[in-house]
Short mmCIF file of N, CA and C in Angstrom, two decimals:
data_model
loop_
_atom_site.label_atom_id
_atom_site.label_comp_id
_atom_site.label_asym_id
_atom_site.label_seq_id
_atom_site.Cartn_x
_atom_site.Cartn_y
_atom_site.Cartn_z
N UNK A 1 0.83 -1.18 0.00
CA UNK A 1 0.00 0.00 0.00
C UNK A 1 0.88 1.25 0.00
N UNK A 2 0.58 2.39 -0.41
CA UNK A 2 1.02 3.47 -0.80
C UNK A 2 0.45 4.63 -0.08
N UNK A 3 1.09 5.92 0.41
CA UNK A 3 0.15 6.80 0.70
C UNK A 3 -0.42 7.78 -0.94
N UNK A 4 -1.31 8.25 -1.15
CA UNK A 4 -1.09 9.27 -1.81
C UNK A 4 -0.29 10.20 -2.12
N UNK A 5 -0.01 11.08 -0.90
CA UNK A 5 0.39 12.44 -0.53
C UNK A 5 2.29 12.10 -1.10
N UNK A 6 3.15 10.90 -0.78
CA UNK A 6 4.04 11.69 -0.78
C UNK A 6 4.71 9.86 -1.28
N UNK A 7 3.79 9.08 -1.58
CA UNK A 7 3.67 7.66 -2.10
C UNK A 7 4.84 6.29 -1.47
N UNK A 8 5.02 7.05 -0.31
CA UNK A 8 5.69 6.09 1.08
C UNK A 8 4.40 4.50 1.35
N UNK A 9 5.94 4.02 0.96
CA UNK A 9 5.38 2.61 2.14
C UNK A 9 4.28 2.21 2.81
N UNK A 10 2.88 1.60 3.27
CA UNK A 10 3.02 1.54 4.37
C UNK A 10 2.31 -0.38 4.06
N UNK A 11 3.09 -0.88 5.20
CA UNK A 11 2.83 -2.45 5.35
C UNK A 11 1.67 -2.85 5.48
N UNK A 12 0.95 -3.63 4.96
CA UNK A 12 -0.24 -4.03 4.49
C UNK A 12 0.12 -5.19 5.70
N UNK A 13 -1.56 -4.47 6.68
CA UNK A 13 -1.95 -5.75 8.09
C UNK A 13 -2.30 -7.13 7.52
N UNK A 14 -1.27 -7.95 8.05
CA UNK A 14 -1.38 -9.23 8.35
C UNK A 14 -2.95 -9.81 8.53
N UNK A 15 -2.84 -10.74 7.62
CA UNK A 15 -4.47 -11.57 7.99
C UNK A 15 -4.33 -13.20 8.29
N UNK A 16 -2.81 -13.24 8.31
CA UNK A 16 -3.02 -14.78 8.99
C UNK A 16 -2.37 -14.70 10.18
N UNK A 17 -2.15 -15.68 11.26
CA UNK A 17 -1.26 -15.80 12.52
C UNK A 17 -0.19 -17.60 12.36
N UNK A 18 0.94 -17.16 12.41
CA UNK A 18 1.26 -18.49 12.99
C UNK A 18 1.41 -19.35 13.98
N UNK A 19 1.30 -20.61 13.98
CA UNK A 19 0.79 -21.31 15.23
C UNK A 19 1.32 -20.93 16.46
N UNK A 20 2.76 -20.18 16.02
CA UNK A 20 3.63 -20.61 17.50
C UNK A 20 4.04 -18.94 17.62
N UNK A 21 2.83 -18.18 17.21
CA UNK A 21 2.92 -16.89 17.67
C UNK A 21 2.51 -15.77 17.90
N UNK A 22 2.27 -14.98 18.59
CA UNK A 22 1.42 -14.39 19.62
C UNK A 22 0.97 -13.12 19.13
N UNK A 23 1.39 -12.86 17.85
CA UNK A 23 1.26 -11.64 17.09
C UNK A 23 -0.30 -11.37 16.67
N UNK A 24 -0.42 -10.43 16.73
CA UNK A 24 -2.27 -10.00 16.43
C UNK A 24 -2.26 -10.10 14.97
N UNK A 25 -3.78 -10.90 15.04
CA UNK A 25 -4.11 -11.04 13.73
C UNK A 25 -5.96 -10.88 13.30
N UNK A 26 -6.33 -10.64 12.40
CA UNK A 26 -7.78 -10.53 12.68
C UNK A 26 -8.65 -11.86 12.05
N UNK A 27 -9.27 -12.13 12.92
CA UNK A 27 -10.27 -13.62 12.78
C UNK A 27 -11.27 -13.12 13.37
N UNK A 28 -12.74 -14.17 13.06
CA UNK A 28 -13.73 -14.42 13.11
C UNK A 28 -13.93 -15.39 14.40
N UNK A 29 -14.71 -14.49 15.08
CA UNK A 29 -15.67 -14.39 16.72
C UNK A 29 -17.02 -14.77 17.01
N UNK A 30 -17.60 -16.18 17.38
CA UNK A 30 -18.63 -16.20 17.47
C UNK A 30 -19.38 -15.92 18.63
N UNK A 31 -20.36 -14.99 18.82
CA UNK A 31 -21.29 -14.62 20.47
C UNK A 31 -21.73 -16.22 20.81
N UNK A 32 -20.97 -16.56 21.92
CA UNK A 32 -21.39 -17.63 22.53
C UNK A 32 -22.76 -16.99 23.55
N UNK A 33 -22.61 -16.00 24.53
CA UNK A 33 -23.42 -15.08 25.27
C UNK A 33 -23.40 -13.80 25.51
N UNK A 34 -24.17 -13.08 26.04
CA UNK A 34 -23.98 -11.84 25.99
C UNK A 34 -24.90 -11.61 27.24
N UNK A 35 -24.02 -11.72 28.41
CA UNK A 35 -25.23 -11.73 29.68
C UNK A 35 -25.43 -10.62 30.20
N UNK A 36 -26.21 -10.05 30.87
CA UNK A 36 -26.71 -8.34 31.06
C UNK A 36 -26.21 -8.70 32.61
N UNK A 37 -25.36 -7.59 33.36
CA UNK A 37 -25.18 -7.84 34.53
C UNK A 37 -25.78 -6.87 35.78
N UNK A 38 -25.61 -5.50 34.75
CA UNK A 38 -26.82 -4.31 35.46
C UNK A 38 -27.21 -4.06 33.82
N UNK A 39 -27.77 -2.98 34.06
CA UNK A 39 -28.82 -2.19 33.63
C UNK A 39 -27.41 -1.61 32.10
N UNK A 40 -26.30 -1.22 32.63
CA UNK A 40 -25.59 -0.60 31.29
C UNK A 40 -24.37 -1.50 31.18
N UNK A 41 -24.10 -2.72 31.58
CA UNK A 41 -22.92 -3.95 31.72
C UNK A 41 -23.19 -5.05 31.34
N UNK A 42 -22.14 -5.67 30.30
CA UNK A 42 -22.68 -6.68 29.82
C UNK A 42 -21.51 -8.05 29.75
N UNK A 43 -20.89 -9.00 29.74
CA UNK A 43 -20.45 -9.70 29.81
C UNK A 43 -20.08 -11.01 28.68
N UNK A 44 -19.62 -10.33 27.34
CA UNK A 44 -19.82 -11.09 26.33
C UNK A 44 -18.92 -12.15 26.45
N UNK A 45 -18.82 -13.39 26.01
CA UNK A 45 -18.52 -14.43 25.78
C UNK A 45 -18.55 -15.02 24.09
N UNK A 46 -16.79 -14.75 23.85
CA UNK A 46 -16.75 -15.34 22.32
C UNK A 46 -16.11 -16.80 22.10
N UNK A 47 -16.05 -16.46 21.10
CA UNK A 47 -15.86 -18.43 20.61
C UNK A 47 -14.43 -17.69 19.03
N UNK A 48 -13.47 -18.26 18.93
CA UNK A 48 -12.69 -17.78 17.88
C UNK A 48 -12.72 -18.94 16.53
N UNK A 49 -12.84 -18.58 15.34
CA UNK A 49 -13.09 -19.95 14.40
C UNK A 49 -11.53 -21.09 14.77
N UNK A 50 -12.04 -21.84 14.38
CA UNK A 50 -11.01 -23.06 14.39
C UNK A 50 -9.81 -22.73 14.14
N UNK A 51 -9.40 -22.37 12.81
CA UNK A 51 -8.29 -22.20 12.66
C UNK A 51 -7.23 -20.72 13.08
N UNK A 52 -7.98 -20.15 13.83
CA UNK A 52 -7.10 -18.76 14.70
C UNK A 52 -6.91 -19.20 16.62
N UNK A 53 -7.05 -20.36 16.66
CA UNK A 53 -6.87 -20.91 18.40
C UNK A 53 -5.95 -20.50 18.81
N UNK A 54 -4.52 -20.23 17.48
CA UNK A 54 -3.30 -20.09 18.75
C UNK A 54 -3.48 -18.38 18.94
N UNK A 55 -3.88 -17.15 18.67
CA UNK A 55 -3.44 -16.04 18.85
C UNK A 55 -3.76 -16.03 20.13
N UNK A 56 -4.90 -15.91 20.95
CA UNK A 56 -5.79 -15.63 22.14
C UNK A 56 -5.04 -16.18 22.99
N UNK A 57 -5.26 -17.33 22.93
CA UNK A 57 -4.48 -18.22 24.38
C UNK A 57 -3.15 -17.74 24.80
N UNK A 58 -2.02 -17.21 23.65
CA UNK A 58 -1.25 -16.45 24.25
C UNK A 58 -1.01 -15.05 24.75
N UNK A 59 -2.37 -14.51 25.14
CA UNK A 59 -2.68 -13.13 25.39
C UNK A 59 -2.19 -12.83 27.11
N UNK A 60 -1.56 -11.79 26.82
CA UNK A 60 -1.63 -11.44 28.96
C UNK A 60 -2.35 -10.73 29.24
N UNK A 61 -2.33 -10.63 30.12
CA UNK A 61 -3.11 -10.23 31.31
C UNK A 61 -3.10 -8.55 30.62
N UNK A 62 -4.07 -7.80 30.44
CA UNK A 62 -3.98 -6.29 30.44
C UNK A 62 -3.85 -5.91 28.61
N UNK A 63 -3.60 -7.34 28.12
CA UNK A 63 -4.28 -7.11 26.47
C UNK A 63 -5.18 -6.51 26.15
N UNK A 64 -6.11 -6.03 24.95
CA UNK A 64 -7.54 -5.98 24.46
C UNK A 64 -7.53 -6.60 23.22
N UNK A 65 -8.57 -6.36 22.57
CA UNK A 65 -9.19 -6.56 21.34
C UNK A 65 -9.82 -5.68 20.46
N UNK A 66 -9.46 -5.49 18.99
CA UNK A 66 -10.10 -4.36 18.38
C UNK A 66 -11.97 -5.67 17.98
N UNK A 67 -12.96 -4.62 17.72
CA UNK A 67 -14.31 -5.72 17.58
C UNK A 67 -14.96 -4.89 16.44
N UNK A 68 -14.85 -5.48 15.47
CA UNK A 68 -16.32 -5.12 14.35
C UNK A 68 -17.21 -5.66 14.38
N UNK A 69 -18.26 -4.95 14.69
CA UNK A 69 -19.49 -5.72 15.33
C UNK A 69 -20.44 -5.83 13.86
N UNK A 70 -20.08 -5.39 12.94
CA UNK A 70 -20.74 -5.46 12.05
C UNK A 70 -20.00 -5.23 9.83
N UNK A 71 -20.33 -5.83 8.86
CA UNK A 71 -19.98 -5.35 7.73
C UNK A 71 -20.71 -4.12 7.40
N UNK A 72 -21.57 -3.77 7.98
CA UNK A 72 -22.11 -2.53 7.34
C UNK A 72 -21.43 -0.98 7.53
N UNK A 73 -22.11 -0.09 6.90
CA UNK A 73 -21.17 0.86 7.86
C UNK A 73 -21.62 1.33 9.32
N UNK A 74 -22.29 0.77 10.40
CA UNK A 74 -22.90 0.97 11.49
C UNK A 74 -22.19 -0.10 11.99
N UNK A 75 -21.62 0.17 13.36
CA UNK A 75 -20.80 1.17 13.66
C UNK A 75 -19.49 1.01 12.78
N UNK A 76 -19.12 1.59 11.78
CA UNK A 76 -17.82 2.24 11.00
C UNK A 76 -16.68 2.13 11.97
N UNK A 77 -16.40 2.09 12.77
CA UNK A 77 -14.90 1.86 13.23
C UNK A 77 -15.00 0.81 14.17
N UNK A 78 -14.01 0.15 14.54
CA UNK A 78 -14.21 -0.98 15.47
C UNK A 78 -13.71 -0.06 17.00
N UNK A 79 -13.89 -1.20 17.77
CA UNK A 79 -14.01 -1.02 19.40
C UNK A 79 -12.79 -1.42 20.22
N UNK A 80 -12.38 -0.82 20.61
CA UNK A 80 -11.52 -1.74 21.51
C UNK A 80 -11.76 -2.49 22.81
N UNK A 81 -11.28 -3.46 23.16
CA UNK A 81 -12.43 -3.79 24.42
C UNK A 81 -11.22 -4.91 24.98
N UNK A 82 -11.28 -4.86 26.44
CA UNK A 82 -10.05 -5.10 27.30
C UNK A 82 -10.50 -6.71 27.10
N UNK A 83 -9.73 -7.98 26.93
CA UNK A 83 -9.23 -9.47 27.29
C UNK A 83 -9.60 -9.92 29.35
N UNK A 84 -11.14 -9.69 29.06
CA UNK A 84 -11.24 -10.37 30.56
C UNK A 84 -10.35 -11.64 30.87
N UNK A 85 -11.19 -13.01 30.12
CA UNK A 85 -10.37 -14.11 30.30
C UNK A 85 -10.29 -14.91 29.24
N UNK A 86 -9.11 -15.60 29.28
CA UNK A 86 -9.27 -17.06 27.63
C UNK A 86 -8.88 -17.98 28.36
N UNK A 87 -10.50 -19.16 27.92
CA UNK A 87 -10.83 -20.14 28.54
C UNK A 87 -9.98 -20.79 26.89
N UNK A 88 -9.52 -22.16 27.68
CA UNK A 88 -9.28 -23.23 26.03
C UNK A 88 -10.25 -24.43 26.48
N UNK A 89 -10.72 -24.22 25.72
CA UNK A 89 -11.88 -25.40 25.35
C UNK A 89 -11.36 -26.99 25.47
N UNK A 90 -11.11 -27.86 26.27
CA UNK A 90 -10.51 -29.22 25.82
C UNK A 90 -11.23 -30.10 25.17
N UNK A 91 -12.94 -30.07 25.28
CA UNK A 91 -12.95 -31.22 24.10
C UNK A 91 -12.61 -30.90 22.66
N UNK A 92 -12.98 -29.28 22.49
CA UNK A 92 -13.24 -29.10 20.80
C UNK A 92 -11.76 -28.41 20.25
N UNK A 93 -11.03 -27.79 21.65
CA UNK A 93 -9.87 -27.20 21.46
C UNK A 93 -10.06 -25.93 20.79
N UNK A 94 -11.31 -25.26 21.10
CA UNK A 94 -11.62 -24.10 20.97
C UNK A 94 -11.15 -22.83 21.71
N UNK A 95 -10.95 -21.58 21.27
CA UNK A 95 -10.67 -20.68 22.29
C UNK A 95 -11.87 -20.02 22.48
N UNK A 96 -11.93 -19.77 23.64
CA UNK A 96 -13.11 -18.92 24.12
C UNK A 96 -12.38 -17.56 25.06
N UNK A 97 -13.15 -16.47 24.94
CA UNK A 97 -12.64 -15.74 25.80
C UNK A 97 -13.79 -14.62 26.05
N UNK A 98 -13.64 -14.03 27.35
CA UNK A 98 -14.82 -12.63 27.77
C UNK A 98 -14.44 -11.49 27.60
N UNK A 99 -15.32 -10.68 27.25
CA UNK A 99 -15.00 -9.34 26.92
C UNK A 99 -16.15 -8.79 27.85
N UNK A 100 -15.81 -7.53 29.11
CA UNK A 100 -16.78 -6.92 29.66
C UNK A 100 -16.72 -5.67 29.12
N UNK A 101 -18.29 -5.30 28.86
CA UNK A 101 -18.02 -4.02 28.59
C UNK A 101 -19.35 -3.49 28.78
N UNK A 102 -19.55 -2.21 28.97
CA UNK A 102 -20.22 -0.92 29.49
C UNK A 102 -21.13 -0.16 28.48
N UNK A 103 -22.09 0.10 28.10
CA UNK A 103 -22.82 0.90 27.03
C UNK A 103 -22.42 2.47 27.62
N UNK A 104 -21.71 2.72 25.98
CA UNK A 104 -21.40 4.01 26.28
C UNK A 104 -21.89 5.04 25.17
N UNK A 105 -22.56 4.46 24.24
CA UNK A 105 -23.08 5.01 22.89
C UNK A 105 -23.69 3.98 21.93
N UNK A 106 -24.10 4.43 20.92
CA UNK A 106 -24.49 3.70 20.00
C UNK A 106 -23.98 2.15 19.61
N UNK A 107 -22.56 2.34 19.04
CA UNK A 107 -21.45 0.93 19.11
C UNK A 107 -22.20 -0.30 20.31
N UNK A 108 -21.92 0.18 21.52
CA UNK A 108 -21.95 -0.47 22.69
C UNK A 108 -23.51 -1.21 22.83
N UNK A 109 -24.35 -0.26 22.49
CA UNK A 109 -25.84 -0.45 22.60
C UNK A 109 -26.39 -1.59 21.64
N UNK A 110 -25.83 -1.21 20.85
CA UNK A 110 -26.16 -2.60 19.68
C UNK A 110 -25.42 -3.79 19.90
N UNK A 111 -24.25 -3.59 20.42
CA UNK A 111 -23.80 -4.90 20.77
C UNK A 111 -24.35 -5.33 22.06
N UNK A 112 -24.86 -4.66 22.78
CA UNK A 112 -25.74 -5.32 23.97
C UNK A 112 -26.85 -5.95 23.16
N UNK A 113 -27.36 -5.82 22.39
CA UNK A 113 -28.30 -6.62 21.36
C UNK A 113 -27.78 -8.14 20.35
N UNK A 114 -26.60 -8.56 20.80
CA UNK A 114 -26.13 -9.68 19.81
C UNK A 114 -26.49 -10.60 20.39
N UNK A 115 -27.20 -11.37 19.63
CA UNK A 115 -27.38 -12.75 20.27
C UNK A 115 -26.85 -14.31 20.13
N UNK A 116 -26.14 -15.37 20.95
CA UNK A 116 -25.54 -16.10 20.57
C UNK A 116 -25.92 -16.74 18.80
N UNK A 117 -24.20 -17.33 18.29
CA UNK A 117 -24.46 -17.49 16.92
C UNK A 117 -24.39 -16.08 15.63
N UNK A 118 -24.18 -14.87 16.61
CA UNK A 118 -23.88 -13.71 15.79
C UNK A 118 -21.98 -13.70 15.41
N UNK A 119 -22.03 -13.50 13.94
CA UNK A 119 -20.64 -13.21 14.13
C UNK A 119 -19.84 -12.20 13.92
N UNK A 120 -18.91 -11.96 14.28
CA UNK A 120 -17.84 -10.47 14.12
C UNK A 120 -16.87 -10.59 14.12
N UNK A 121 -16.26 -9.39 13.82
CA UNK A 121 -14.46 -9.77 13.10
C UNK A 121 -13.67 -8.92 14.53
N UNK A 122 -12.88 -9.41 14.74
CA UNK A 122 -11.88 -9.40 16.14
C UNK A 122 -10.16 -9.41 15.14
N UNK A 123 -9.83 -8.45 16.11
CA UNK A 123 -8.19 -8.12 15.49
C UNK A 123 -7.35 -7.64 16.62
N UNK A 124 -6.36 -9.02 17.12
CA UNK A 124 -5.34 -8.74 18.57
C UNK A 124 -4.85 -10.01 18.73
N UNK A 125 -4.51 -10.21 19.98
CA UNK A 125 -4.25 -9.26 20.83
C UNK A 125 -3.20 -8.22 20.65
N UNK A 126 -3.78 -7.04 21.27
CA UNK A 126 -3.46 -5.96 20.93
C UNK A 126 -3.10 -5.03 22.85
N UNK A 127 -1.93 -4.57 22.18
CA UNK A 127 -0.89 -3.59 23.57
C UNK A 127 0.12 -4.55 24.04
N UNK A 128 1.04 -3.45 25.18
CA UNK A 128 1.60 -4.50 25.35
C UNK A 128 1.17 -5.77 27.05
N UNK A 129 0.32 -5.04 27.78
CA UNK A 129 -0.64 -5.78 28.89
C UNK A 129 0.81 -5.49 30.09
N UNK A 130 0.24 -6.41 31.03
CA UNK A 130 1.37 -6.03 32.66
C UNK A 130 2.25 -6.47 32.51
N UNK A 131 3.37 -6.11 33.51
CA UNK A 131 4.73 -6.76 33.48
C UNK A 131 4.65 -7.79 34.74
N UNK A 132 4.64 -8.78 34.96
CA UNK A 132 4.36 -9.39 36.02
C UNK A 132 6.11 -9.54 36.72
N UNK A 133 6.35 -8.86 37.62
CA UNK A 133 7.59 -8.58 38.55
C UNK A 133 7.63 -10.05 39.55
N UNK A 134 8.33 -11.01 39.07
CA UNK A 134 8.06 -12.58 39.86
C UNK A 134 8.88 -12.29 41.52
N UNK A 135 9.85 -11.31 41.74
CA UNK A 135 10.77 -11.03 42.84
C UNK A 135 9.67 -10.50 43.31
N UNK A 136 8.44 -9.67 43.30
CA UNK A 136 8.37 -9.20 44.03
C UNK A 136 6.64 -10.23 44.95
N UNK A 137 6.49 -9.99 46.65
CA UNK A 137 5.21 -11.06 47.14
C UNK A 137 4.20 -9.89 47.65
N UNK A 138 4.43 -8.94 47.52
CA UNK A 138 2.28 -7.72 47.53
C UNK A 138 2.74 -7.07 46.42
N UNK A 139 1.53 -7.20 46.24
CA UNK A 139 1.40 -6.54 44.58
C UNK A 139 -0.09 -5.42 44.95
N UNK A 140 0.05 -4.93 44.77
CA UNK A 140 -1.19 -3.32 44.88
C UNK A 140 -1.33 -3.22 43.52
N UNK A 141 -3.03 -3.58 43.36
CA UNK A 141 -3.36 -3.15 42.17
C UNK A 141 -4.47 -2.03 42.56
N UNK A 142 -4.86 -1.05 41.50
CA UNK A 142 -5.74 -0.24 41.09
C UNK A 142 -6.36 -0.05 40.10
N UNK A 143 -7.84 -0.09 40.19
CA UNK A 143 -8.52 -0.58 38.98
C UNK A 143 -9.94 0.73 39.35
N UNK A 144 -10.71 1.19 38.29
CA UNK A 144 -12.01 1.85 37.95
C UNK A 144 -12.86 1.34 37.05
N UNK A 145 -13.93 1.26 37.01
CA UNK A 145 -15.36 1.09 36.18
C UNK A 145 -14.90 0.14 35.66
N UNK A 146 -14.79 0.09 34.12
CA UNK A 146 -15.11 -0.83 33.24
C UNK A 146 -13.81 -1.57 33.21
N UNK A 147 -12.60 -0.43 33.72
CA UNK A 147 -11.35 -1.18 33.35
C UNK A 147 -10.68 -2.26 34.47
N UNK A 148 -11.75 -2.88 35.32
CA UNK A 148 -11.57 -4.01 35.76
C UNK A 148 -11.46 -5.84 34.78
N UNK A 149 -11.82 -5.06 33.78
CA UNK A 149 -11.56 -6.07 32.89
C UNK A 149 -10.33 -6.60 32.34
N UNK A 150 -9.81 -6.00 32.42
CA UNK A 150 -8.08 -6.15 32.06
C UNK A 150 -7.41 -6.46 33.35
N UNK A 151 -7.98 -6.33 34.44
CA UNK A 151 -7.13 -6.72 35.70
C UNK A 151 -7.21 -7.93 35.99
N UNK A 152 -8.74 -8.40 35.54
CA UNK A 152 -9.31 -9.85 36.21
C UNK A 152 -8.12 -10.88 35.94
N UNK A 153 -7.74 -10.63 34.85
CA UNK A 153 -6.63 -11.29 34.57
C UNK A 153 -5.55 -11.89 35.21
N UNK A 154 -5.29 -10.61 35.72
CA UNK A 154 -3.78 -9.86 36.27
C UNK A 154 -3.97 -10.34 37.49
N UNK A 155 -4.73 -10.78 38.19
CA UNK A 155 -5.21 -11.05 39.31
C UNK A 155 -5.34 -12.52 39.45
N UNK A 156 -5.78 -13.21 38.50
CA UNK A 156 -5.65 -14.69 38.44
C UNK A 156 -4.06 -14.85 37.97
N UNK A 157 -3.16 -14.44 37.41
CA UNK A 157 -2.01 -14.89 37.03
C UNK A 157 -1.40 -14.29 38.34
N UNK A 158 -1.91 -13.44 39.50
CA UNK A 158 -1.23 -13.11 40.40
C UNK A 158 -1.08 -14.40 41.52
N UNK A 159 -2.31 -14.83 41.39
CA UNK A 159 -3.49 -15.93 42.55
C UNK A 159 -2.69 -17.36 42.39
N UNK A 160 -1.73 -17.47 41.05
CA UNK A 160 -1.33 -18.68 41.08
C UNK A 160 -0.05 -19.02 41.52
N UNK A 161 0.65 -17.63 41.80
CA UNK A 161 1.82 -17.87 42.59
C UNK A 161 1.91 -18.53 43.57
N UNK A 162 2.67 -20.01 43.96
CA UNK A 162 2.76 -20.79 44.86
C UNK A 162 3.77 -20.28 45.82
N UNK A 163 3.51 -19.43 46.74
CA UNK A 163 4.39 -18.71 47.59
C UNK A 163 3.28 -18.33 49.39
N UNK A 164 3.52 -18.65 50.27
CA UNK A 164 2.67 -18.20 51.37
C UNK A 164 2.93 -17.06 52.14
N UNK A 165 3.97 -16.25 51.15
CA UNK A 165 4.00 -14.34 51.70
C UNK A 165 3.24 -13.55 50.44
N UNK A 166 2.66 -14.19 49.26
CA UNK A 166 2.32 -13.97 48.39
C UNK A 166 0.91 -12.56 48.27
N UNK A 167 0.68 -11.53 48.50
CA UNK A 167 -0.22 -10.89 48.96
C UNK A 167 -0.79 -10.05 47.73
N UNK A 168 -1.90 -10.13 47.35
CA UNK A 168 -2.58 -9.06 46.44
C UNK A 168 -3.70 -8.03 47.01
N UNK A 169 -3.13 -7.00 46.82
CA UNK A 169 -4.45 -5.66 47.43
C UNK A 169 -4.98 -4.92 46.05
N UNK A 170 -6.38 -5.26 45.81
CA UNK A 170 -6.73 -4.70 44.83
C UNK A 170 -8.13 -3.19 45.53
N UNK A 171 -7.30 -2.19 44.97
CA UNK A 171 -8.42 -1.19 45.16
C UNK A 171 -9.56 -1.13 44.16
N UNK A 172 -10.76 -0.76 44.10
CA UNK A 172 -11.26 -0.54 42.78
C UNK A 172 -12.39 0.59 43.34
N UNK A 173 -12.66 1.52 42.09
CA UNK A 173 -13.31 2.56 42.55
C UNK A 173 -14.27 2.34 41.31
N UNK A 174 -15.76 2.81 41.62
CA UNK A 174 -16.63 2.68 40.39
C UNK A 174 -17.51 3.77 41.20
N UNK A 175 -18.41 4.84 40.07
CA UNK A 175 -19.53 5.72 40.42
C UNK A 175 -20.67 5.51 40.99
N UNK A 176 -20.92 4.36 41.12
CA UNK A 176 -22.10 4.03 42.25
C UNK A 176 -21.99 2.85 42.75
N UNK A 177 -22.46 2.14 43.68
CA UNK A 177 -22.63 1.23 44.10
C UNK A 177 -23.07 0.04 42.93
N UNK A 178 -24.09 0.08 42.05
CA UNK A 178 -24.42 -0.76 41.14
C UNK A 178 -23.42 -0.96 40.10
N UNK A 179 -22.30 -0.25 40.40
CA UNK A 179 -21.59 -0.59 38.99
C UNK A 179 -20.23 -1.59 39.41
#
């Protein structure tokens, strides 16, 4: 690809992944669920096609995901949305993974409307997520609203340290009680 303006370079995004690597790539997401948890929170649950299993599973803790929720032009740009958790499937060897997220406009609102068996195009993992410091045994995390989703993570890869000085303090602040 080319720019116009001054007809530089630019690298044309990758559409496949290889098995044994962790590099973002964009594949096809099926809504396994989409559970309502309050009133503006929702708790989606995807399914990745067969042949993209290895990208996800090697995701850390504090990754996201870009989400086209649709081919049309509604909503026109994709979403980013934080890597709650990736479950691996053992009978089918499927990846599954949750995405929480918050209605914050239009985008958000319609995807609170997908119902399992809907599909969408997903492109990541994407950032670079936490540095997990193994020397060190309390770890203080801080987390707000929606962006507890990227911690849940961070928090189970904290939980599995086999150590008995091992300590996690997680603060979290959200605008009301219901959230």
């Amino acid at each position: 690809l080319t720019t116009p303006a001054d007809n530089t370079k630019i690298p044309a995004m990758a559409t496949q992944i290889s098995a044994k690597s962790n590099a973002p790539g964009i594949f096809r997401s099926t809504v396994i669920s989409n559970r309502k948890l309050n009133p503006n929170c929702f708790l989606m649950r995807l399914m990745l096609e067969e042949t993209r299993t290895a990208a996800l599973p090697a995701a850390v803790a504090g990754q996201f995901v870009m989400l086209r929720l649709s081919d049309s032009v509604f909503p026109f740009l994709p979403r980013p949305f934080g890597i709650m958790q990736v479950h691996k499937s053992k009978p089918f060897g499927a990846c599954i993974y949750d995405i929480l997220y918050q209605i914050a406009g239009t985008g958000t609102r319609f995807m609170s409307t997908l119902k399992p068996g809907y599909v969408i195009q997903a492109f990541g993992p994407l950032g670079n997520g936490f540095t997990i410091n193994t020397g060190v045994n309390t770890h203080v995390i801080i987390a707000g609203g929606i962006g507890i989703a990227g911690v849940f993570m961070l928090v189970r890869e904290l939980s599995k340290k086999q150590d008995a000085n091992n300590t996690i303090h997680l603060f979290y602040g959200a605008k009301t009680a219901r959230d």
